[in-house]
mmCIF file of C-alpha atoms and ligand atoms in Angstrom:
data_model
loop_
_atom_site.group_PDB
_atom_site.id
_atom_site.type_symbol
_atom_site.label_atom_id
_atom_site.label_comp_id
_atom_site.label_asym_id
_atom_site.label_seq_id
_atom_site.Cartn_x
_atom_site.Cartn_y
_atom_site.Cartn_z
ATOM 1 C CA MET A 1 59.971 79.307 13.988
ATOM 2 C CA PRO A 2 59.856 81.863 11.208
ATOM 3 C CA PRO A 3 62.332 81.396 8.174
ATOM 4 C CA THR A 4 65.450 83.383 8.460
ATOM 5 C CA PRO A 5 64.950 86.583 6.394
ATOM 6 C CA ALA A 6 67.206 86.222 3.479
ATOM 7 C CA VAL A 7 67.468 87.133 -0.224
ATOM 8 C CA THR A 8 69.039 85.318 -2.991
ATOM 9 C CA VAL A 9 69.710 86.920 -6.362
ATOM 10 C CA ARG A 10 70.996 85.177 -9.437
ATOM 11 C CA VAL A 11 73.180 87.068 -11.861
ATOM 12 C CA PRO A 12 74.622 86.136 -15.228
ATOM 13 C CA ALA A 13 78.090 86.075 -16.720
ATOM 14 C CA LYS A 14 78.748 87.960 -20.009
ATOM 15 C CA VAL A 15 80.599 87.429 -23.215
ATOM 16 C CA ASN A 16 81.588 90.424 -25.304
ATOM 17 C CA ALA A 17 80.521 89.570 -28.931
ATOM 18 C CA GLN A 18 82.594 92.673 -29.747
ATOM 19 C CA LEU A 19 85.040 94.660 -27.671
ATOM 20 C CA ALA A 20 86.265 97.578 -29.591
ATOM 21 C CA VAL A 21 88.843 99.419 -27.412
ATOM 22 C CA GLY A 22 90.000 103.219 -27.997
ATOM 23 C CA GLY A 23 93.233 104.563 -26.730
ATOM 24 C CA PRO A 24 93.995 105.132 -22.946
ATOM 25 C CA ARG A 25 92.145 108.014 -21.559
ATOM 26 C CA PRO A 26 93.660 110.432 -18.979
ATOM 27 C CA ASP A 27 91.578 108.750 -16.047
ATOM 28 C CA GLY A 28 93.436 105.481 -17.200
ATOM 29 C CA PHE A 29 90.246 103.942 -18.678
ATOM 30 C CA HIS A 30 89.511 103.159 -22.395
ATOM 31 C CA ASP A 31 86.456 104.266 -24.212
ATOM 32 C CA LEU A 32 84.697 101.131 -25.734
ATOM 33 C CA ALA A 33 82.152 100.011 -27.951
ATOM 34 C CA ASN A 34 81.340 96.959 -26.135
ATOM 35 C CA VAL A 35 78.517 94.448 -27.386
ATOM 36 C CA PHE A 36 77.613 92.659 -24.140
ATOM 37 C CA LEU A 37 75.688 89.472 -24.114
ATOM 38 C CA ALA A 38 74.482 87.847 -21.011
ATOM 39 C CA VAL A 39 74.916 83.979 -20.828
ATOM 40 C CA ASP A 40 73.091 81.313 -18.681
ATOM 41 C CA LEU A 41 75.981 80.839 -16.239
ATOM 42 C CA TYR A 42 75.237 82.434 -12.886
ATOM 43 C CA ASP A 43 76.647 83.504 -9.505
ATOM 44 C CA ARG A 44 74.154 83.434 -6.645
ATOM 45 C CA VAL A 45 74.350 86.148 -4.005
ATOM 46 C CA THR A 46 72.420 85.919 -0.814
ATOM 47 C CA ALA A 47 72.026 88.719 1.839
ATOM 48 C CA ALA A 48 71.141 87.936 5.264
ATOM 49 C CA PRO A 49 70.772 89.925 8.469
ATOM 50 C CA ALA A 50 74.152 90.517 10.174
ATOM 51 C CA ASP A 51 75.013 87.990 12.889
ATOM 52 C CA ALA A 52 74.183 89.126 16.627
ATOM 53 C CA GLY A 53 77.299 90.748 17.858
ATOM 54 C CA ALA A 54 78.880 91.490 14.326
ATOM 55 C CA ASP A 55 79.980 95.006 13.717
ATOM 56 C CA PRO A 56 77.070 96.555 11.677
ATOM 57 C CA ALA A 57 79.685 98.919 9.887
ATOM 58 C CA VAL A 58 81.304 95.843 8.221
ATOM 59 C CA PRO A 59 79.497 93.546 5.935
ATOM 60 C CA ARG A 60 80.584 89.938 6.286
ATOM 61 C CA VAL A 61 81.127 87.826 3.228
ATOM 62 C CA THR A 62 81.637 84.240 2.520
ATOM 63 C CA CYS A 63 82.213 82.672 -0.779
ATOM 64 C CA ALA A 64 81.983 78.982 -2.185
ATOM 65 C CA GLY A 65 82.516 77.312 -5.554
ATOM 66 C CA PRO A 66 85.453 76.864 -8.097
ATOM 67 C CA GLY A 67 88.120 79.448 -7.691
ATOM 68 C CA SER A 68 86.578 80.974 -4.708
ATOM 69 C CA ASP A 69 89.859 80.833 -2.757
ATOM 70 C CA LEU A 70 91.057 83.783 -5.177
ATOM 71 C CA VAL A 71 87.979 85.997 -4.155
ATOM 72 C CA PRO A 72 88.965 88.570 -1.508
ATOM 73 C CA LEU A 73 86.900 88.535 1.626
ATOM 74 C CA ASP A 74 87.545 91.943 2.848
ATOM 75 C CA GLY A 75 86.600 95.571 1.861
ATOM 76 C CA GLY A 76 88.106 94.794 -1.573
ATOM 77 C CA ASN A 77 85.319 92.473 -2.316
ATOM 78 C CA LEU A 78 83.167 94.061 -4.945
ATOM 79 C CA ALA A 79 79.875 92.787 -3.356
ATOM 80 C CA VAL A 80 80.876 94.370 0.101
ATOM 81 C CA ARG A 81 81.791 97.525 -1.707
ATOM 82 C CA ALA A 82 78.214 97.485 -3.312
ATOM 83 C CA ALA A 83 76.726 96.768 0.260
ATOM 84 C CA VAL A 84 78.801 99.566 1.577
ATOM 85 C CA LEU A 85 77.878 102.197 -1.193
ATOM 86 C CA LEU A 86 74.061 101.235 -1.193
ATOM 87 C CA ALA A 87 74.013 101.631 2.696
ATOM 88 C CA GLY A 88 75.742 105.029 2.347
ATOM 89 C CA HIS A 89 73.406 106.188 -0.288
ATOM 90 C CA HIS A 90 70.415 105.647 2.189
ATOM 91 C CA GLY A 91 72.457 106.890 5.150
ATOM 92 C CA ARG A 92 72.220 103.588 7.180
ATOM 93 C CA PRO A 93 74.766 101.055 8.337
ATOM 94 C CA PRO A 94 75.713 98.386 5.902
ATOM 95 C CA ALA A 95 74.745 95.474 8.292
ATOM 96 C CA VAL A 96 74.610 92.275 6.352
ATOM 97 C CA ARG A 97 75.868 88.754 5.923
ATOM 98 C CA LEU A 98 76.666 88.044 2.342
ATOM 99 C CA HIS A 99 77.253 84.816 0.814
ATOM 100 C CA ILE A 100 78.414 84.204 -3.056
ATOM 101 C CA ASP A 101 78.002 80.802 -4.650
ATOM 102 C CA LYS A 102 80.121 81.279 -7.667
ATOM 103 C CA ASP A 103 79.806 79.524 -10.931
ATOM 104 C CA ILE A 104 81.196 82.246 -13.057
ATOM 105 C CA PRO A 105 84.968 81.808 -13.563
ATOM 106 C CA VAL A 106 86.960 84.108 -11.221
ATOM 107 C CA ALA A 107 89.241 86.720 -13.026
ATOM 108 C CA GLY A 108 87.901 84.867 -16.311
ATOM 109 C CA GLY A 109 86.922 87.968 -18.563
ATOM 110 C CA MET A 110 83.177 86.994 -17.677
ATOM 111 C CA ALA A 111 82.239 89.747 -15.364
ATOM 112 C CA GLY A 112 82.030 87.443 -12.275
ATOM 113 C CA GLY A 113 83.184 90.251 -9.832
ATOM 114 C CA SER A 114 80.694 92.688 -11.448
ATOM 115 C CA ALA A 115 77.921 90.121 -11.181
ATOM 116 C CA ASP A 116 78.454 89.736 -7.596
ATOM 117 C CA ALA A 117 78.290 93.600 -7.137
ATOM 118 C CA ALA A 118 74.899 93.972 -8.955
ATOM 119 C CA GLY A 119 73.757 90.755 -7.027
ATOM 120 C CA ALA A 120 74.602 92.371 -3.753
ATOM 121 C CA LEU A 121 72.993 95.821 -4.465
ATOM 122 C CA LEU A 122 69.896 94.005 -5.601
ATOM 123 C CA ALA A 123 69.718 91.539 -2.499
ATOM 124 C CA CYS A 124 70.722 94.306 0.019
ATOM 125 C CA ASP A 125 68.212 96.615 -1.363
ATOM 126 C CA ALA A 126 65.216 93.915 -0.800
ATOM 127 C CA LEU A 127 66.690 92.893 2.518
ATOM 128 C CA TRP A 128 66.871 96.397 3.729
ATOM 129 C CA GLY A 129 63.567 97.386 2.256
ATOM 130 C CA THR A 130 65.349 100.454 0.891
ATOM 131 C CA ARG A 131 63.434 100.409 -2.517
ATOM 132 C CA THR A 132 66.079 102.036 -4.610
ATOM 133 C CA PRO A 133 64.764 103.365 -7.959
ATOM 134 C CA ARG A 134 66.350 101.349 -10.977
ATOM 135 C CA GLU A 135 68.143 104.665 -12.202
ATOM 136 C CA VAL A 136 69.853 104.973 -8.975
ATOM 137 C CA LEU A 137 70.737 101.333 -8.777
ATOM 138 C CA LEU A 138 72.217 101.665 -12.278
ATOM 139 C CA ASP A 139 74.085 104.802 -11.235
ATOM 140 C CA LEU A 140 75.548 103.100 -8.018
ATOM 141 C CA CYS A 141 76.325 100.093 -10.441
ATOM 142 C CA ALA A 142 78.339 102.327 -12.774
ATOM 143 C CA ARG A 143 80.468 103.715 -9.792
ATOM 144 C CA LEU A 144 81.447 100.154 -8.829
ATOM 145 C CA GLY A 145 82.695 99.023 -12.127
ATOM 146 C CA SER A 146 82.475 99.492 -15.871
ATOM 147 C CA ASP A 147 80.561 96.060 -16.276
ATOM 148 C CA VAL A 148 78.300 96.309 -13.252
ATOM 149 C CA PRO A 149 75.440 98.058 -14.835
ATOM 150 C CA PHE A 150 75.218 95.442 -17.576
ATOM 151 C CA SER A 151 75.288 92.511 -15.116
ATOM 152 C CA LEU A 152 72.088 94.234 -13.474
ATOM 153 C CA VAL A 153 70.240 94.494 -16.693
ATOM 154 C CA GLY A 154 71.443 91.471 -18.678
ATOM 155 C CA GLY A 155 70.053 90.653 -22.107
ATOM 156 C CA ALA A 156 72.216 92.248 -24.791
ATOM 157 C CA ALA A 157 73.344 95.792 -24.900
ATOM 158 C CA LEU A 158 75.961 98.082 -26.587
ATOM 159 C CA GLY A 159 78.099 99.659 -23.904
ATOM 160 C CA ARG A 160 79.757 103.087 -24.661
ATOM 161 C CA GLY A 161 81.850 105.230 -22.451
ATOM 162 C CA ARG A 162 84.004 102.678 -20.326
ATOM 163 C CA GLY A 163 81.314 100.336 -20.825
ATOM 164 C CA GLU A 164 78.740 101.656 -18.332
ATOM 165 C CA ARG A 165 76.634 103.453 -20.709
ATOM 166 C CA LEU A 166 74.137 101.099 -22.040
ATOM 167 C CA THR A 167 71.747 100.761 -25.007
ATOM 168 C CA PRO A 168 69.591 97.595 -25.324
ATOM 169 C CA LEU A 169 70.229 95.505 -28.363
ATOM 170 C CA PRO A 170 67.596 93.490 -30.311
ATOM 171 C CA VAL A 171 68.270 89.762 -30.403
ATOM 172 C CA GLY A 172 66.434 87.688 -32.834
ATOM 173 C CA GLY A 173 67.100 84.319 -31.323
ATOM 174 C CA THR A 174 69.088 82.077 -28.918
ATOM 175 C CA PHE A 175 72.770 81.635 -29.642
ATOM 176 C CA HIS A 176 74.665 78.732 -28.289
ATOM 177 C CA TRP A 177 77.956 79.334 -26.851
ATOM 178 C CA VAL A 178 80.879 77.079 -25.233
ATOM 179 C CA PHE A 179 83.068 78.516 -22.731
ATOM 180 C CA ALA A 180 86.522 76.920 -22.104
ATOM 181 C CA LEU A 181 87.374 77.765 -18.651
ATOM 182 C CA ALA A 182 91.174 78.103 -17.836
ATOM 183 C CA ASP A 183 93.272 77.556 -14.811
ATOM 184 C CA GLY A 184 94.043 80.786 -13.087
ATOM 185 C CA GLY A 185 93.002 84.291 -14.156
ATOM 186 C CA LEU A 186 94.131 87.182 -16.054
ATOM 187 C CA SER A 187 94.346 90.762 -14.586
ATOM 188 C CA THR A 188 92.061 93.033 -16.374
ATOM 189 C CA PRO A 189 94.285 96.204 -16.128
ATOM 190 C CA ALA A 190 97.344 94.025 -17.027
ATOM 191 C CA VAL A 191 95.612 93.070 -20.219
ATOM 192 C CA TYR A 192 94.625 96.634 -21.035
ATOM 193 C CA ARG A 193 98.185 97.678 -20.414
ATOM 194 C CA GLU A 194 99.475 94.954 -22.843
ATOM 195 C CA CYS A 195 96.925 96.183 -25.369
ATOM 196 C CA ASP A 196 98.331 99.701 -25.211
ATOM 197 C CA ARG A 197 101.725 98.539 -25.346
ATOM 198 C CA LEU A 198 101.079 96.332 -28.466
ATOM 199 C CA ARG A 199 99.400 99.271 -30.160
ATOM 200 C CA ALA A 200 101.708 101.967 -29.137
ATOM 201 C CA ALA A 201 103.165 102.555 -32.732
ATOM 202 C CA ALA A 202 99.954 102.685 -34.577
ATOM 203 C CA PRO A 203 97.153 105.312 -34.259
ATOM 204 C CA VAL A 204 94.098 103.938 -32.599
ATOM 205 C CA PRO A 205 90.658 104.636 -34.194
ATOM 206 C CA GLU A 206 87.470 105.664 -32.218
ATOM 207 C CA PRO A 207 85.827 102.308 -31.156
ATOM 208 C CA GLU A 208 82.673 101.699 -33.127
ATOM 209 C CA ALA A 209 80.072 98.767 -32.982
ATOM 210 C CA ASP A 210 80.397 96.833 -36.226
ATOM 211 C CA PRO A 211 76.844 96.964 -38.185
ATOM 212 C CA ALA A 212 77.262 93.488 -39.507
ATOM 213 C CA LEU A 213 77.724 92.033 -36.113
ATOM 214 C CA LEU A 214 74.585 94.012 -34.800
ATOM 215 C CA ALA A 215 72.552 92.873 -37.797
ATOM 216 C CA ALA A 216 73.563 89.299 -37.211
ATOM 217 C CA LEU A 217 72.554 89.516 -33.391
ATOM 218 C CA ALA A 218 69.223 90.983 -34.507
ATOM 219 C CA ALA A 219 68.622 88.441 -37.085
ATOM 220 C CA GLY A 220 69.425 85.641 -34.589
ATOM 221 C CA ASP A 221 71.812 84.115 -37.389
ATOM 222 C CA PRO A 222 74.776 82.443 -35.816
ATOM 223 C CA TYR A 223 76.623 82.007 -39.213
ATOM 224 C CA ALA A 224 76.419 85.796 -39.694
ATOM 225 C CA LEU A 225 77.596 86.463 -36.163
ATOM 226 C CA ALA A 226 80.337 83.867 -36.551
ATOM 227 C CA ALA A 227 81.489 85.653 -39.545
ATOM 228 C CA ALA A 228 81.722 88.955 -37.688
ATOM 229 C CA LEU A 229 83.716 87.566 -34.713
ATOM 230 C CA PRO A 230 87.194 87.282 -36.032
ATOM 231 C CA GLY A 231 89.147 90.382 -34.858
ATOM 232 C CA ALA A 232 86.024 91.697 -32.824
ATOM 233 C CA ASN A 233 87.903 91.734 -29.556
ATOM 234 C CA ASP A 234 90.657 94.184 -29.367
ATOM 235 C CA LEU A 235 91.894 92.733 -26.093
ATOM 236 C CA GLN A 236 92.399 89.243 -27.698
ATOM 237 C CA PRO A 237 95.937 89.995 -29.047
ATOM 238 C CA ALA A 238 96.857 91.363 -25.486
ATOM 239 C CA ALA A 239 95.412 88.083 -23.799
ATOM 240 C CA LEU A 240 97.216 85.828 -26.332
ATOM 241 C CA SER A 241 100.446 87.608 -25.611
ATOM 242 C CA LEU A 242 100.147 87.337 -22.001
ATOM 243 C CA ARG A 243 98.788 83.679 -22.289
ATOM 244 C CA PRO A 244 100.095 82.073 -25.729
ATOM 245 C CA ALA A 245 98.506 78.797 -24.678
ATOM 246 C CA LEU A 246 95.152 80.131 -25.285
ATOM 247 C CA ASP A 247 95.867 79.711 -28.934
ATOM 248 C CA GLU A 248 95.782 75.999 -28.628
ATOM 249 C CA THR A 249 92.423 76.300 -26.784
ATOM 250 C CA LEU A 250 91.047 78.422 -29.641
ATOM 251 C CA ARG A 251 92.136 75.738 -32.293
ATOM 252 C CA ALA A 252 90.750 72.928 -30.368
ATOM 253 C CA GLY A 253 87.314 74.499 -30.107
ATOM 254 C CA THR A 254 87.272 75.517 -33.721
ATOM 255 C CA GLY A 255 88.676 72.032 -34.751
ATOM 256 C CA ALA A 256 85.711 70.397 -32.836
ATOM 257 C CA GLY A 257 83.154 72.088 -34.923
ATOM 258 C CA ALA A 258 82.592 75.656 -33.428
ATOM 259 C CA LEU A 259 81.662 78.264 -35.946
ATOM 260 C CA ALA A 260 84.247 80.760 -34.460
ATOM 261 C CA GLY A 261 86.296 81.322 -31.285
ATOM 262 C CA LEU A 262 87.301 84.415 -29.449
ATOM 263 C CA VAL A 263 88.781 85.260 -26.162
ATOM 264 C CA SER A 264 86.040 86.521 -23.686
ATOM 265 C CA GLY A 265 86.635 90.093 -22.772
ATOM 266 C CA SER A 266 90.092 90.278 -21.021
ATOM 267 C CA GLY A 267 90.460 86.373 -20.874
ATOM 268 C CA PRO A 268 91.495 83.808 -20.212
ATOM 269 C CA THR A 269 88.111 82.177 -20.856
ATOM 270 C CA VAL A 270 87.665 81.503 -24.469
ATOM 271 C CA ALA A 271 84.178 81.664 -26.070
ATOM 272 C CA PHE A 272 82.980 79.554 -28.934
ATOM 273 C CA LEU A 273 79.971 80.142 -30.933
ATOM 274 C CA THR A 274 78.160 77.152 -32.349
ATOM 275 C CA ALA A 275 75.365 76.382 -34.816
ATOM 276 C CA ASP A 276 73.089 74.878 -32.375
ATOM 277 C CA ALA A 277 72.631 73.011 -29.022
ATOM 278 C CA GLY A 278 73.917 69.654 -30.075
ATOM 279 C CA THR A 279 77.109 71.073 -31.657
ATOM 280 C CA ALA A 280 77.566 73.045 -28.399
ATOM 281 C CA ARG A 281 77.525 69.883 -26.387
ATOM 282 C CA LYS A 282 79.947 68.058 -28.815
ATOM 283 C CA VAL A 283 82.485 71.069 -28.850
ATOM 284 C CA ALA A 284 82.302 71.159 -24.938
ATOM 285 C CA ALA A 285 82.944 67.396 -24.681
ATOM 286 C CA ALA A 286 85.887 67.701 -27.143
ATOM 287 C CA LEU A 287 87.427 70.677 -25.198
ATOM 288 C CA GLU A 288 87.204 68.674 -21.880
ATOM 289 C CA THR A 289 89.354 65.971 -23.209
ATOM 290 C CA SER A 290 91.540 68.268 -25.290
ATOM 291 C CA GLY A 291 93.700 69.250 -22.385
ATOM 292 C CA THR A 292 93.741 72.886 -23.423
ATOM 293 C CA CYS A 293 91.333 74.118 -20.641
ATOM 294 C CA ARG A 294 90.206 73.319 -17.050
ATOM 295 C CA ALA A 295 86.512 72.649 -18.068
ATOM 296 C CA ALA A 296 84.038 73.551 -20.634
ATOM 297 C CA ARG A 297 80.600 74.680 -20.368
ATOM 298 C CA ALA A 298 77.810 74.578 -22.991
ATOM 299 C CA THR A 299 75.447 77.836 -22.468
ATOM 300 C CA THR A 300 73.042 79.995 -24.180
ATOM 301 C CA ALA A 301 72.615 83.689 -24.632
ATOM 302 C CA PRO A 302 70.852 86.089 -24.163
ATOM 303 C CA ALA A 303 70.149 85.432 -20.633
ATOM 304 C CA PRO A 304 68.109 87.641 -17.937
ATOM 305 C CA GLY A 305 69.952 90.118 -15.822
ATOM 306 C CA ALA A 306 70.038 90.049 -12.008
ATOM 307 C CA THR A 307 66.933 88.386 -10.729
ATOM 308 C CA THR A 308 65.527 87.599 -7.092
ATOM 309 C CA ILE A 309 64.983 83.954 -6.926
ATOM 310 C CA VAL A 310 64.507 83.378 -2.989
ATOM 311 C CA SER A 311 62.929 85.969 -0.758
ATOM 312 C CA HIS A 312 61.525 85.313 2.653
ATOM 313 C CA ALA A 313 61.253 87.741 5.383
HETATM 314 O O1 LIG B 401 85.843 99.318 -14.367
HETATM 315 P P1 LIG B 401 86.418 98.051 -13.803
HETATM 316 O O2 LIG B 401 86.929 98.355 -12.232
HETATM 317 O O3 LIG B 401 85.872 96.887 -14.071
HETATM 318 O O4 LIG B 401 87.805 98.242 -14.518
HETATM 319 C C1 LIG B 401 88.880 97.296 -14.118
HETATM 320 C C2 LIG B 401 90.191 97.925 -14.922
HETATM 321 O O5 LIG B 401 90.135 97.625 -16.273
HETATM 322 C C3 LIG B 401 90.302 99.324 -14.805
HETATM 323 O O6 LIG B 401 91.060 99.720 -13.626
HETATM 324 C C4 LIG B 401 91.160 99.606 -16.077
HETATM 325 O O7 LIG B 401 92.600 99.198 -15.842
HETATM 326 C C5 LIG B 401 90.731 98.719 -17.099
HETATM 327 N N1 LIG B 401 89.615 99.159 -17.938
HETATM 328 C C6 LIG B 401 89.889 100.137 -18.911
HETATM 329 N N2 LIG B 401 88.934 100.714 -19.592
HETATM 330 C C7 LIG B 401 87.525 100.295 -19.528
HETATM 331 C C8 LIG B 401 87.166 99.327 -18.622
HETATM 332 C C9 LIG B 401 88.359 98.848 -17.722
HETATM 333 O O8 LIG B 401 91.027 100.394 -19.044
HETATM 334 N N3 LIG B 401 86.732 100.966 -20.343
#
């Protein structure tokens, strides 16, 4: 029997080394200067032909892994929306069975949903043989969410606009990060709203990338990058306001030897930069026993973007 035609795409999580947030725009979004780094923690998205008798107009999706009970399995799922968008672009039915193997924390501020959308676009494009040009895929990604284009390209990039306009950034080496994964998620819109509320009294400057932080990335220097991290995430005060216990997680990681810690994106995941792989393992082990997080993972950055890892037809 021939193998079942199926395509599996691996897509990385991200951390924002910097997340400078402007004031609220009329469309409800915020202009950003967003320094994205892809980290080697991945979701896997598999696209297979729709089951016989399934409605070809409705992609079916299943999901496994930690927190998968929190992932919607209807039209609100970003991977499903990606399949529908790509099919519509090509004027064909979105007939597909999607499966998501989650390792990226759900609602954790690490772009897990965006990763699944980018993965579904690439997997469906290969399954359907639609050969969508890269620029068109990037445009479809931007329509699905602010972080989705970065999930496709990976590496390191500066995101402007609402985060979707990307410029690749040079990175001079491998950085060792530890992620403290929290129980439960934080709603990204709620964190942005809290950020606006906390800053209501003060004028908000235009978001700009920090030249010292970009230079540290380009040099591959973890000490210089650590020096630039405090205050680099404008969403951190909002995430801490909504989840004050994250302060204890931050102190546990820096107390265990991390060079610096910051909330990852809108949280509640907390990211720690360490000097080397050995320290990362030590910090992860200390966080695991600290009682301040659900689990801790030692990772490296930058990591490649969405990549096809299994393809048989
Ligand atoms: O683009 P995405 O769907 O990922 O954004 C989720 C939510 O995060 C938006 O609905 C908005 O509330 C907030 N957001 C924002 N400004 C951005 C990106 C996201 O306000 N640049």
